[in-house]
Amino acid sequence: MITFDKEGETPLDDISGLKLKKITSRKELDEAEAQNILKAYIRYTLTSSTLKKTEFNLSFFRKLHYDMFGDVWSWAGEFRTTQTSIGVEANKIHQALYQLQDDLKYWEKEWDYHETATRLHHILVKIHPFPNGNGRWARLATDLWLLKTGHNTLLWGGNITEISVSRSEYIASLKEADNGNYERLKEFMFGRKKV
């Protein structure tokens, strides 16, 4: 069995659905997922003309998650069916993502890109639609939205998949956003832009 114990990480005790049967350690799993995510990142960022036409909707969100994790997990791109420690109730995921689509259209008209990207990222994490990989998926989705709208991607505080001050700050800023205060998350996201 592989153990999962990083701060803020969705526990994944059940490794059913793991496509790569040769994986026996957390390190091997992390490496396989990282390779899959890199492949998706390259695919989406190198097709910026396609990205410009992409609608950030339910289909896109599912496809992005599948492209990020589909080489490793059979459930990639499928919404979770059980309740997790965070996230909307499983039976309300579709409704929450449809609401986000509408909200995003409004935000794009009314707010600057900093505010829009911050809220987009927070709500994606808050909905937590997939069994696992939600944070990484939400960060890439936010980066792709930034690219689509003509802005730079983010550094996300360095390697926030590792337990570190950056990861702790990221999680704390998300919790503040849960309470309606987006400033700390916005600072975390945009105080560390790529140059």
XYZ file of C-alpha atoms in Angstrom:
195
model
C 0.000 0.000 0.000
C 1.149 3.530 -0.732
C 0.684 6.084 2.046
C -0.375 9.680 1.452
C 0.242 12.114 4.248
C 1.203 15.548 2.961
C -0.488 18.531 4.561
C -3.729 19.415 2.792
C -3.595 16.382 0.528
C -6.671 14.305 -0.179
C -5.994 10.875 1.329
C -5.954 8.128 -1.262
C -6.049 4.857 0.632
C -7.645 3.003 -2.244
C -5.209 2.634 -5.107
C -7.693 0.798 -7.285
C -7.665 2.416 -10.667
C -3.888 2.658 -10.683
C -2.940 1.744 -14.250
C 0.780 1.322 -13.595
C 0.961 -1.861 -11.541
C 4.748 -1.640 -11.232
C 4.438 1.352 -8.865
C 5.216 0.356 -5.287
C 6.244 3.613 -3.621
C 4.982 7.119 -3.134
C 8.058 8.432 -4.966
C 7.333 6.301 -8.043
C 3.712 7.440 -8.061
C 4.717 11.105 -7.730
C 7.156 10.720 -10.628
C 4.587 9.015 -12.870
C 2.002 11.698 -12.126
C 4.558 14.474 -12.689
C 5.448 13.047 -16.119
C 1.763 12.835 -17.058
C 1.125 16.403 -15.860
C 4.157 17.709 -17.763
C 2.875 16.039 -20.927
C -0.504 17.759 -20.455
C 1.141 21.093 -19.660
C 3.213 20.967 -22.837
C 0.226 19.918 -24.911
C -1.970 22.766 -23.711
C 0.634 25.526 -23.598
C 2.037 24.763 -27.049
C -1.413 24.962 -28.624
C -2.151 28.536 -27.619
C -4.220 29.158 -30.759
C -6.513 26.301 -29.722
C -6.447 27.509 -26.121
C -7.737 30.937 -27.178
C -10.926 29.263 -28.470
C -11.304 26.959 -25.460
C -14.339 27.471 -23.294
C -13.736 26.867 -19.626
C -16.686 24.572 -19.141
C -17.518 21.158 -17.717
C -16.109 19.280 -20.716
C -12.849 21.208 -20.632
C -12.410 20.720 -16.889
C -12.909 16.959 -17.188
C -10.653 16.651 -20.236
C -7.888 18.641 -18.576
C -7.959 16.372 -15.511
C -7.980 13.308 -17.765
C -5.026 14.613 -19.772
C -3.121 15.309 -16.539
C -3.743 11.945 -14.856
C -5.086 9.539 -17.493
C -1.783 7.715 -18.023
C -1.708 6.833 -14.312
C -5.315 6.527 -13.073
C -8.373 4.933 -14.686
C -10.664 7.399 -12.873
C -8.933 10.472 -14.346
C -11.471 13.005 -15.590
C -14.328 11.354 -13.681
C -16.029 13.293 -10.918
C -15.817 11.832 -7.446
C -18.870 10.024 -6.097
C -17.980 10.165 -2.408
C -17.623 12.996 0.062
C -14.129 14.238 0.878
C -12.903 16.370 3.759
C -13.215 19.415 1.501
C -15.338 20.112 -1.526
C -18.985 20.374 -2.370
C -21.212 17.356 -1.936
C -20.526 14.858 -4.715
C -24.057 15.178 -6.105
C -23.603 18.967 -6.465
C -20.353 18.987 -8.456
C -22.034 19.501 -11.855
C -24.183 22.320 -10.498
C -21.185 24.029 -8.863
C -19.107 23.868 -12.055
C -21.991 25.202 -14.161
C -22.310 28.090 -11.697
C -18.568 28.694 -11.974
C -18.876 28.905 -15.788
C -21.473 31.657 -15.415
C -19.479 33.419 -12.698
C -16.318 33.339 -14.815
C -18.091 35.065 -17.706
C -19.237 37.799 -15.327
C -15.821 38.149 -13.651
C -14.091 38.470 -17.032
C -16.269 41.501 -17.805
C -16.239 43.131 -14.378
C -12.867 42.442 -12.742
C -9.189 42.611 -13.625
C -7.355 39.413 -14.411
C -5.726 39.203 -10.962
C -9.084 39.071 -9.220
C -10.627 36.766 -11.807
C -7.752 34.259 -11.720
C -7.706 34.287 -7.914
C -11.404 33.559 -7.648
C -11.315 30.985 -10.445
C -8.540 29.096 -8.702
C -10.182 29.258 -5.301
C -13.557 28.014 -6.532
C -11.996 25.161 -8.515
C -10.186 24.001 -5.374
C -13.263 24.549 -3.221
C -15.472 22.439 -5.507
C -12.831 19.657 -5.424
C -14.569 17.666 -8.178
C -12.167 14.749 -8.617
C -11.062 11.883 -6.378
C -7.528 13.305 -6.303
C -5.235 15.783 -8.049
C -7.580 18.733 -7.503
C -4.935 21.261 -6.439
C -2.601 20.479 -9.330
C -5.547 20.489 -11.743
C -6.830 23.831 -10.401
C -3.374 25.404 -10.683
C -2.954 24.266 -14.294
C -6.512 25.331 -15.184
C -5.789 28.776 -13.733
C -2.503 29.009 -15.644
C -4.293 28.048 -18.856
C -6.969 30.681 -18.247
C -4.189 33.251 -17.762
C -2.517 32.181 -21.030
C -5.843 32.229 -22.844
C -6.430 35.806 -21.728
C -2.920 36.952 -22.687
C -1.177 36.859 -19.296
C 1.801 35.048 -17.816
C 1.511 31.802 -15.913
C 2.362 31.696 -12.214
C 5.141 30.196 -10.111
C 2.705 29.137 -7.381
C 5.242 29.695 -4.625
C 7.743 27.157 -5.906
C 7.189 23.433 -5.396
C 3.970 23.450 -3.392
C 3.524 19.718 -3.799
C 6.226 19.320 -1.135
C 5.637 20.106 2.536
C 7.111 23.582 2.917
C 6.426 27.133 3.996
C 5.031 27.781 0.506
C 2.577 24.885 0.777
C 1.495 25.997 4.242
C 1.011 29.554 2.983
C -0.941 28.308 -0.025
C -3.313 26.261 2.125
C -3.720 29.107 4.639
C -4.525 31.540 1.809
C -7.147 29.140 0.415
C -8.750 28.897 3.865
C -8.931 32.686 4.079
C -10.544 32.762 0.639
C -13.115 30.268 1.961
C -14.092 33.058 4.367
C -14.341 35.667 1.600
C -10.876 37.212 1.964
C -9.044 36.774 -1.343
C -6.145 39.170 -0.729
C -3.742 36.621 0.762
C -4.378 34.143 -2.061
C -3.991 36.896 -4.655
C -0.671 37.905 -3.067
C 0.457 34.274 -3.031
C -0.434 33.869 -6.692
C 0.708 37.176 -8.151
C 3.511 38.094 -5.770
C 5.482 35.254 -7.373
C 4.952 35.733 -11.114
C 7.400 34.291 -13.602
C 9.768 36.793 -15.164
